[in-house]
PDB file of C-alpha atoms and ligand atoms in Angstrom:
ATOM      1  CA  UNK A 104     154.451 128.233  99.688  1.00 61.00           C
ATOM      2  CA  UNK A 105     156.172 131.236 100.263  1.00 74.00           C
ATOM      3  CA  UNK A 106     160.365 131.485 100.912  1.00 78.00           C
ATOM      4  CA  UNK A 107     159.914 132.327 104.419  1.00 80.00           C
ATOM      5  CA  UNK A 108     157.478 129.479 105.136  1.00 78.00           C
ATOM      6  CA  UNK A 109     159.724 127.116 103.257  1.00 77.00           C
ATOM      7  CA  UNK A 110     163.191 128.326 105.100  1.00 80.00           C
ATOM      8  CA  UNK A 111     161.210 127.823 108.133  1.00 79.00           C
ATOM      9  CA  UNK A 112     160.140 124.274 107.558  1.00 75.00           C
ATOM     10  CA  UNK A 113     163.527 123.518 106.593  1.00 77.00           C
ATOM     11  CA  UNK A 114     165.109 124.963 109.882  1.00 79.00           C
ATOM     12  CA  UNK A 115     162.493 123.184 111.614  1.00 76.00           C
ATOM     13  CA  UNK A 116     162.642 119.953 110.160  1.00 76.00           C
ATOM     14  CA  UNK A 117     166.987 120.625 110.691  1.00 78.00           C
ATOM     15  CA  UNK A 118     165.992 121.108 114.267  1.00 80.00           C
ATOM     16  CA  UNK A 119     163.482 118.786 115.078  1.00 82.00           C
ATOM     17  CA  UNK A 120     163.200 115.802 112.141  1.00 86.00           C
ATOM     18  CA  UNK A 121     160.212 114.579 111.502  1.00 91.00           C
ATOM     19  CA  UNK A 122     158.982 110.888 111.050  1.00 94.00           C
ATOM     20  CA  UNK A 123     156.341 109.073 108.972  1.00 96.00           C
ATOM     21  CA  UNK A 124     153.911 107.672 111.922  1.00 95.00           C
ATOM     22  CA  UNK A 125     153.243 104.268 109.807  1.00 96.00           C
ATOM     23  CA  UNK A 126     156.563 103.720 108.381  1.00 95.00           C
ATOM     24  CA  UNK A 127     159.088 105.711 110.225  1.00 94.00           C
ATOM     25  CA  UNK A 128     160.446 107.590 107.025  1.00 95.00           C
ATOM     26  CA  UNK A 129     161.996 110.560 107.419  1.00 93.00           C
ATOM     27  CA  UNK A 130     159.987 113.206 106.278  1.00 93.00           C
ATOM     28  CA  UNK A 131     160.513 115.931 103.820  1.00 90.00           C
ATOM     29  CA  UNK A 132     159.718 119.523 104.414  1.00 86.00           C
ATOM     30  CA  UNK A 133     156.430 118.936 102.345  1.00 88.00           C
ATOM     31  CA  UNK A 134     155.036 115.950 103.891  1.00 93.00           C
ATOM     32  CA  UNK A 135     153.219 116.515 107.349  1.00 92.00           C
ATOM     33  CA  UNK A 136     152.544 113.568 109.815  1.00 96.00           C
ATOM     34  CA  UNK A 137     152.220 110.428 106.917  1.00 96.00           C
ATOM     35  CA  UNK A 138     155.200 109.959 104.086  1.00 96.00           C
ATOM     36  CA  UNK A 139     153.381 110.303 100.722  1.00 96.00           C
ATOM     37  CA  UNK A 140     153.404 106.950  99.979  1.00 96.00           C
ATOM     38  CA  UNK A 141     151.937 105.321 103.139  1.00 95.00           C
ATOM     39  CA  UNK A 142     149.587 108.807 102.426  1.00 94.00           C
ATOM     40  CA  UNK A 143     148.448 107.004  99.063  1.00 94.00           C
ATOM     41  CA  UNK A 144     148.390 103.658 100.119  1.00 93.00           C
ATOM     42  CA  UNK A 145     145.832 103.801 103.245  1.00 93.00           C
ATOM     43  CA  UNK A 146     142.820 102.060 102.572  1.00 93.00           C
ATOM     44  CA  UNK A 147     140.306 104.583 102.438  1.00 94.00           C
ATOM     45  CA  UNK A 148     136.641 103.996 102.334  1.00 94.00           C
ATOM     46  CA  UNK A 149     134.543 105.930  99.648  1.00 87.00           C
ATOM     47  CA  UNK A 150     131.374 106.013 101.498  1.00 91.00           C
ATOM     48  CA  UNK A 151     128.797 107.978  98.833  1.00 90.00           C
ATOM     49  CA  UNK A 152     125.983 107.261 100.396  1.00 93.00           C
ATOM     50  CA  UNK A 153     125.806 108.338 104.167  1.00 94.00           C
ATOM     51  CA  UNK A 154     122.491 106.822 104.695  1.00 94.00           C
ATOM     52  CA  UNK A 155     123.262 103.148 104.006  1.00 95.00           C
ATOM     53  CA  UNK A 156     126.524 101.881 104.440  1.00 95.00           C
ATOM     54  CA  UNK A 157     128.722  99.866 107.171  1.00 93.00           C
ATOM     55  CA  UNK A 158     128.592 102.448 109.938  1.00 95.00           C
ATOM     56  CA  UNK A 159     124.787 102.816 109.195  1.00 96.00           C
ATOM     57  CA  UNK A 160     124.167  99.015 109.410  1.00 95.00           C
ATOM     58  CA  UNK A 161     125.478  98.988 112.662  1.00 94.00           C
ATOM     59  CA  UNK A 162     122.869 100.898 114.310  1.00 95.00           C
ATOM     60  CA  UNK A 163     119.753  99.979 111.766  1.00 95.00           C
ATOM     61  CA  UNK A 164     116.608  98.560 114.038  1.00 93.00           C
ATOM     62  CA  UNK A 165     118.889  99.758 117.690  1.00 94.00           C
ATOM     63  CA  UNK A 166     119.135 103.630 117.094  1.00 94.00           C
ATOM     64  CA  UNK A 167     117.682 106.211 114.197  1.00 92.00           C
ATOM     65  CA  UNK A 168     121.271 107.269 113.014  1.00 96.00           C
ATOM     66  CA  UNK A 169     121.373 110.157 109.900  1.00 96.00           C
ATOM     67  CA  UNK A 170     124.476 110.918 108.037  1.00 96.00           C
ATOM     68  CA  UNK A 171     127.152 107.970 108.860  1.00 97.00           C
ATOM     69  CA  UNK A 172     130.620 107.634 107.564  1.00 97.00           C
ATOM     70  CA  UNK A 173     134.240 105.992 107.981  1.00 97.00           C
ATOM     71  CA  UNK A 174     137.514 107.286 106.887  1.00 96.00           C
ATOM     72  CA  UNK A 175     139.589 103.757 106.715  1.00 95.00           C
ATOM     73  CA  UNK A 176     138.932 100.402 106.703  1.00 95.00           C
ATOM     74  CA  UNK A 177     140.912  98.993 110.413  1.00 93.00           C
ATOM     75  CA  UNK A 178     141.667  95.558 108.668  1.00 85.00           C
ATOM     76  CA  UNK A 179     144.479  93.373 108.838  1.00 81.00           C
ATOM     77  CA  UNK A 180     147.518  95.343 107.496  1.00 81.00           C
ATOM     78  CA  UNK A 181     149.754  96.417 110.011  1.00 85.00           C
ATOM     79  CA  UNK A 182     149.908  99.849 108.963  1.00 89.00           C
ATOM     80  CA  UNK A 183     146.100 101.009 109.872  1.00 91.00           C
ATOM     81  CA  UNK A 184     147.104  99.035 113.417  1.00 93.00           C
ATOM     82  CA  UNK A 185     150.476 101.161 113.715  1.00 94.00           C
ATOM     83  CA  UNK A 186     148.686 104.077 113.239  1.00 95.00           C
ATOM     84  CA  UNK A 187     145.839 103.763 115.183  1.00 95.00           C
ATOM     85  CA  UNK A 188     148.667 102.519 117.840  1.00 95.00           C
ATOM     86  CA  UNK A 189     150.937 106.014 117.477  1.00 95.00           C
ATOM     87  CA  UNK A 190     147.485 108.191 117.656  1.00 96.00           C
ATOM     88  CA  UNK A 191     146.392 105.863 121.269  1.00 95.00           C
ATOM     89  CA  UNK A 192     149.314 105.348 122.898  1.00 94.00           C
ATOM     90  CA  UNK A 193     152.524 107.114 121.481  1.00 93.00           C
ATOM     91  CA  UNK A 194     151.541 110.666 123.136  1.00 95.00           C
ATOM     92  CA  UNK A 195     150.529 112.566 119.701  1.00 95.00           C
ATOM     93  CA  UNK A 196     147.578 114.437 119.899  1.00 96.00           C
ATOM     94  CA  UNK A 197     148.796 115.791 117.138  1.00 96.00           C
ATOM     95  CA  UNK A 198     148.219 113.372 114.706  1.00 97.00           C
ATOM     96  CA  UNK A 199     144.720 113.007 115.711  1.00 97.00           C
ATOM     97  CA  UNK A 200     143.820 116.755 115.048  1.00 98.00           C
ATOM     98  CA  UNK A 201     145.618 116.045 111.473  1.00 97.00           C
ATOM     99  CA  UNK A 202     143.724 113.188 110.533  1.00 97.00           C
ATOM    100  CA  UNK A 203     140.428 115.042 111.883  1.00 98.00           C
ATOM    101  CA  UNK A 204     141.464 118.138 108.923  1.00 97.00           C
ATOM    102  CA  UNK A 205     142.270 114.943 106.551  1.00 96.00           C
ATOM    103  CA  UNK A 206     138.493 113.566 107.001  1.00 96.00           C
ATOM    104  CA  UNK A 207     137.064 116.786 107.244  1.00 97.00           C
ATOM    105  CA  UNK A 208     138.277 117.897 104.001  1.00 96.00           C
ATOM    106  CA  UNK A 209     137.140 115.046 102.292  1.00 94.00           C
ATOM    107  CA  UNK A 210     133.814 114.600 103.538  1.00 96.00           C
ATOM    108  CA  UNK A 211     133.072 118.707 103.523  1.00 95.00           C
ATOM    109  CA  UNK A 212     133.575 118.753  99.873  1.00 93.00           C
ATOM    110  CA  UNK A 213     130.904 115.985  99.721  1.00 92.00           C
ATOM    111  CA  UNK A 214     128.783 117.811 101.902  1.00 94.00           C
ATOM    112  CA  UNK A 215     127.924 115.575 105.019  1.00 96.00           C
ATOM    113  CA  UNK A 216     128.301 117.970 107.440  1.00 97.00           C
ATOM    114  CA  UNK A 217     124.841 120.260 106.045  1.00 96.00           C
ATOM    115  CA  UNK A 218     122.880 120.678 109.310  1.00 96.00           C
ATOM    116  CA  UNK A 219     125.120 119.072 112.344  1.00 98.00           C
ATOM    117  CA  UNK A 220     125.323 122.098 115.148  1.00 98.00           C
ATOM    118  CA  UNK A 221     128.309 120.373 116.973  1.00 98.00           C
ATOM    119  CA  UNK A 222     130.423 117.632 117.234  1.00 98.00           C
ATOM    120  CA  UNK A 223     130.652 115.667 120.749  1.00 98.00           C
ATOM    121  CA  UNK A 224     133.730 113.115 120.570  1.00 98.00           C
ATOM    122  CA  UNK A 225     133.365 109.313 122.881  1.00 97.00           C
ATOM    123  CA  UNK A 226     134.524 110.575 125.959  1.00 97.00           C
ATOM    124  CA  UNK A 227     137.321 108.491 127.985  1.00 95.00           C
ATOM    125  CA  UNK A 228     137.152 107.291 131.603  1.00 94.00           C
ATOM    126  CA  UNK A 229     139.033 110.521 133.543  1.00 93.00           C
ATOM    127  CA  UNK A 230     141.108 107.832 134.614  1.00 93.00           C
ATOM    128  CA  UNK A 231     142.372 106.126 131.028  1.00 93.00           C
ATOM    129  CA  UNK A 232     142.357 110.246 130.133  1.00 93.00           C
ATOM    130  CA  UNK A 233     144.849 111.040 132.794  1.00 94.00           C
ATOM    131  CA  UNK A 234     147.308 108.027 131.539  1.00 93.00           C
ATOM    132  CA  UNK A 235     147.076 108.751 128.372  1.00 94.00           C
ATOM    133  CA  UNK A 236     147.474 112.559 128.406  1.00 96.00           C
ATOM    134  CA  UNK A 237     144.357 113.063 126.033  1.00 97.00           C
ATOM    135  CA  UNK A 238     141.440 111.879 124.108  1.00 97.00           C
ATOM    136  CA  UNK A 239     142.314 110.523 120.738  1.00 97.00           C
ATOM    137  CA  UNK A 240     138.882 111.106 119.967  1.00 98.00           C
ATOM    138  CA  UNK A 241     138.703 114.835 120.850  1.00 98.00           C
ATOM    139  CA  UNK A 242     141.616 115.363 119.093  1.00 98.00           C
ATOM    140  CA  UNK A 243     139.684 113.695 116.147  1.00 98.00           C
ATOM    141  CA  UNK A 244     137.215 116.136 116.320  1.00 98.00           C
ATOM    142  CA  UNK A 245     139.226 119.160 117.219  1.00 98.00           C
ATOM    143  CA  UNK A 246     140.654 118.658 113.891  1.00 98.00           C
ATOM    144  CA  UNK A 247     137.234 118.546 112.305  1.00 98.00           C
ATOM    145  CA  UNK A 248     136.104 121.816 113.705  1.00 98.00           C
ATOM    146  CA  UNK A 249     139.574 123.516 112.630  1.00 98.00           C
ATOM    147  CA  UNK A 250     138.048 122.959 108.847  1.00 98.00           C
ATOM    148  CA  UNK A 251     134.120 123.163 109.116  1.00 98.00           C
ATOM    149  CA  UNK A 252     133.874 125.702 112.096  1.00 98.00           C
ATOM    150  CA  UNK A 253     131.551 123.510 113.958  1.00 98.00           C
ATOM    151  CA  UNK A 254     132.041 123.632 118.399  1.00 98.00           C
ATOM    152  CA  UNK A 255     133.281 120.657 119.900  1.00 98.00           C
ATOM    153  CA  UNK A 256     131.328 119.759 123.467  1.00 98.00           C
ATOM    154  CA  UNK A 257     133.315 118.782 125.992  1.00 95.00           C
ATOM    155  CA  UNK A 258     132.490 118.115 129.388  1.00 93.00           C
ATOM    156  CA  UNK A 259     128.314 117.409 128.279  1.00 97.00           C
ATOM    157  CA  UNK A 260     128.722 113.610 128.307  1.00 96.00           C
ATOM    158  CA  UNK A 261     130.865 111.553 130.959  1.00 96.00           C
ATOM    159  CA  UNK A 262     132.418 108.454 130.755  1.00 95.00           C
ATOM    160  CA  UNK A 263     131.193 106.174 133.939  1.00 91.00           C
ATOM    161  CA  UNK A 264     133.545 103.174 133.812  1.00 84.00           C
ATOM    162  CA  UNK A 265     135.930 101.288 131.266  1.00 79.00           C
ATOM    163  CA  UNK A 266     134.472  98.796 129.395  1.00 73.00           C
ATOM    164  CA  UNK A 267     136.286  95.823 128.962  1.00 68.00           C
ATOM    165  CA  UNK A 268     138.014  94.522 125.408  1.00 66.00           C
ATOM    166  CA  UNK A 269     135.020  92.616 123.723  1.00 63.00           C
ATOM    167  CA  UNK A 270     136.864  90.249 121.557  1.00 61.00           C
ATOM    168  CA  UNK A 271     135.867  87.149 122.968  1.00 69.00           C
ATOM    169  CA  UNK A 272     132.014  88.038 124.989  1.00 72.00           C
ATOM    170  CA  UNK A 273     129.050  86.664 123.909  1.00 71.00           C
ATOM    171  CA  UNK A 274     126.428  88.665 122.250  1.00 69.00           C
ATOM    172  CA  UNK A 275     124.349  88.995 125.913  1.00 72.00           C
ATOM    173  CA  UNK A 276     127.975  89.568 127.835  1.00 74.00           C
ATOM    174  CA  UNK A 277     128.468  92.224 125.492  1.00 69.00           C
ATOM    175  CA  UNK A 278     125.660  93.879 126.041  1.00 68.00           C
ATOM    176  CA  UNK A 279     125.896  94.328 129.225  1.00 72.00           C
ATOM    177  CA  UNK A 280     129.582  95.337 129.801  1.00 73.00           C
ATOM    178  CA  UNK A 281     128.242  98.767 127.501  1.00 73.00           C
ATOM    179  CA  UNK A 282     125.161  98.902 129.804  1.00 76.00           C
ATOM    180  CA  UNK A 283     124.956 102.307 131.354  1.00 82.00           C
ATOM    181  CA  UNK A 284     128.954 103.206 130.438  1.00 91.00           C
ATOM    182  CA  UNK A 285     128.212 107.093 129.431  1.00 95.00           C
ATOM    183  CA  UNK A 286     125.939 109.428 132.176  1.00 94.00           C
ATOM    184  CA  UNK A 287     124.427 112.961 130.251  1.00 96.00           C
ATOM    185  CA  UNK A 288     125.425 115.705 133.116  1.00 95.00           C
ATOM    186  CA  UNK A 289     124.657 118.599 131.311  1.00 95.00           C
ATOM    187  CA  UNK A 290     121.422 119.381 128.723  1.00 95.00           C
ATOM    188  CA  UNK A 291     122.775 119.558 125.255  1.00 96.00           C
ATOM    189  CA  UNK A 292     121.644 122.482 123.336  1.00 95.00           C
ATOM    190  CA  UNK A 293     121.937 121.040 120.015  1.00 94.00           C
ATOM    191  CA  UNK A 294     119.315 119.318 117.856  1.00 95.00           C
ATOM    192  CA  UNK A 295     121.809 117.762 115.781  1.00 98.00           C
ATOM    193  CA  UNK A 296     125.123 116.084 116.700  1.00 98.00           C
ATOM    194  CA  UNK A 297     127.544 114.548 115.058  1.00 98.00           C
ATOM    195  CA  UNK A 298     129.426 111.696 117.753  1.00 98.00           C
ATOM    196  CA  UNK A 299     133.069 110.963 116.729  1.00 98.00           C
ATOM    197  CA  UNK A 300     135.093 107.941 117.864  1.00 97.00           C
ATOM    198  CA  UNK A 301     138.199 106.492 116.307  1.00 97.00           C
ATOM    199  CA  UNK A 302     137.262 102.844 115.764  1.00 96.00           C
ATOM    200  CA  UNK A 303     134.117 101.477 115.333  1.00 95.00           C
ATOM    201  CA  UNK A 304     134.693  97.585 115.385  1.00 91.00           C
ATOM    202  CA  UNK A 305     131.014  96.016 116.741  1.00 90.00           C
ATOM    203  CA  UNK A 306     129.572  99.593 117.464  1.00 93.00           C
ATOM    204  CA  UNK A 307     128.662  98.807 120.810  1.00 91.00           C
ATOM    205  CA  UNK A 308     130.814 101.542 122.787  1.00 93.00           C
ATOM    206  CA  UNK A 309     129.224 104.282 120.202  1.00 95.00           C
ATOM    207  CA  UNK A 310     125.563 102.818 120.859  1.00 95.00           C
ATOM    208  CA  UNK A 311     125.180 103.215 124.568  1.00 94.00           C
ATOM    209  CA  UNK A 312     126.865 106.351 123.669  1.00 96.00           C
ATOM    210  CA  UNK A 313     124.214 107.760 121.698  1.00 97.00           C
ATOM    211  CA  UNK A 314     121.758 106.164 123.712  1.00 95.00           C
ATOM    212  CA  UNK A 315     122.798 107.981 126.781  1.00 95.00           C
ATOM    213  CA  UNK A 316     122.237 111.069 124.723  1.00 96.00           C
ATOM    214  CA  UNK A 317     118.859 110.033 123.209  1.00 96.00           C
ATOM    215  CA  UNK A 318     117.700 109.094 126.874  1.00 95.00           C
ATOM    216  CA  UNK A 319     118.949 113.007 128.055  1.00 95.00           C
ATOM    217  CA  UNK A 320     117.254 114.630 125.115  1.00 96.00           C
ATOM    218  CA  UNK A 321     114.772 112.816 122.672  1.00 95.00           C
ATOM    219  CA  UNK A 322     114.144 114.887 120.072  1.00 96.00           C
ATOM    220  CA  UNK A 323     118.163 114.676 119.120  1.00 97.00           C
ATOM    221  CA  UNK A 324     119.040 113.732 116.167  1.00 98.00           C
ATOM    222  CA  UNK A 325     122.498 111.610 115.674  1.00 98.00           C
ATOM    223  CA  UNK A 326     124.842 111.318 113.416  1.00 98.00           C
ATOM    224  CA  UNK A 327     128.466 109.598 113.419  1.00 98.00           C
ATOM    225  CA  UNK A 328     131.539 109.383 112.032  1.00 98.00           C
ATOM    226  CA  UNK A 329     134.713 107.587 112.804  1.00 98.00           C
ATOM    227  CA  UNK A 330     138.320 107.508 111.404  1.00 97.00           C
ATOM    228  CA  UNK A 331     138.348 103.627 110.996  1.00 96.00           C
ATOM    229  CA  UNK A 332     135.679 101.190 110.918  1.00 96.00           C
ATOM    230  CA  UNK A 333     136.587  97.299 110.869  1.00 93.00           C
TER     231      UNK A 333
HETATM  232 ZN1   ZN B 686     155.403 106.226 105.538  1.00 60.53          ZN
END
C-alpha cells in the first residue's frame, strides 16, 4: 500500500469509523468490512469437490445441477446469524458485494467458474426489494463479477410472490408454497448459468428457481453457489 492510499484510509476511517459487521470492533485502517479475527474464525466450508457435496445433494434426482458450492456453514453460532442479519436487513449492500470478491477469490483460484457465461442472482419480490433497498443476492453476485468478469442478469427472471418462512410445513405444504414463485420474462442467452442466493437451508426457493429457468430454456445448464448453506 502506497502513502497516499494509507493517509487516505486513515482520514477516512478519522472521518467515518468503521465497524466489524459480526462483532462491532472498531476497525483498523487494514481491515475492510470483518475484524481479522471474526475474519479467521468463520466457519468456512472447503468444498473440493463441486460435483458431490451438500449443495449438490440437494438437488440430486429433482434437477441436473453441475458445479455446486457454499462459502459458510449457517449453523448455530450467532455470528454467521449476525451477519447474514447486517447483509438482509441493516441497509449494506456493501457487505454483500465484499463477501461476493471474498468467495470469488477463493473459488477462482480453484477453478469452478471454467465455462459459466453469467451469473443470475434469486431475484426478490419488487415489493420485499423496495423495503429493503436491494437484493442481498445481487449484491452477492455483483461482487463475484467484480473478480471473474462474468455479467450479472438482471431483470431475465422475476420474482411472482413471497414465499412464506418454511420452518414448520410439511414436506407436501412445502412444496407447494415454492410452486410457480419465479416467471422467465425474457429468453436467456446463456447456455451456462451460475444461480446465486445467500442461504440455502432446504433448497426449495433455489429449485423452483432453476426450474423456472429449465422450463424457459431446456438445454441450460445450472450451476449454483451460495454464501451459506445450513
Ligand atoms: Zn469482529
Amino acid at each position: 500500500m502506497n502513502k497516499v492510499t494509507t493517509w487516505w484510509r486513515d482520514f477516512r476511517d478519522l472521518l467515518s469509523p468503521r465497524y466489524c459487521a459480526i462483532c462491532g470492533k472498531h476497525l483498523n485502517p487494514c481491515e475492510e468490512k470483518l475484524c481479522t479475527s471474526c475474519l479467521l474464525q468463520l466457519p468456512y466450508l472447503s468444498i473440493q469437490d463441486y460435483l458431490d457435496n451438500d449443495v449438490s445433494r440437494v438437488f440430486w434426482g429433482k434437477l441436473p445441477v453441475e458445479q455446486c458450492s457454499s462459502f459458510i456453514r449457517y449453523g448455530a453460532d450467532d455470528e454467521i446469524h449476525r451477519l447474514v442479519h447486517q447483509l438482509k436487513y441493516r441497509h449494506r449492500p456493501d457487505l454483500g458485494r465484499w463477501l461476493g470478491r471474498q468467495m470469488a477469490l477463493k473459488l477462482q483460484r480453484e477453478g469452478f467458474f471454467e465455462g459459466i457465461e453469467c451469473i443470475i442472482p434469486v431475484p426478490l419480490h419488487w415489493r420485499r426489494r423496495l423495503k429493503r433497498g436491494y437484493n442481498q443476492s445481487e449484491q452477492l453476485a455483483l461482487g463475484v463479477s467484480q473478480i471473474t468478469g462474468l455479467p450479472v442478469l438482471t431483470g431475465y427472471v422475476r420474482r411472482v410472490r413471497n414465499n412464506k418462512t418454511q420452518t414448520h410445513m410439511s414436506h407436501s405444504e412445502r412444496i407447494e408454497n415454492v410452486k410457480d414463485l419465479f416467471w422467465v420474462r425474457r429468453p436467456i442467452p446463456h447456455l451456462h448459468v451460475l444461480l446465486i442466493d445467500d442461504v440455502i437451508t432446504t433448497g426449495a426457493t433455489m429449485l423452483s428457481f432453476a426450474e423456472s429457468i429449465v422450463a424457459s430454456k431446456p438445454d441450460v445448464r445450472i450451476s449454483i453457489l451460495s454464501l451459506a448453506k445450513t
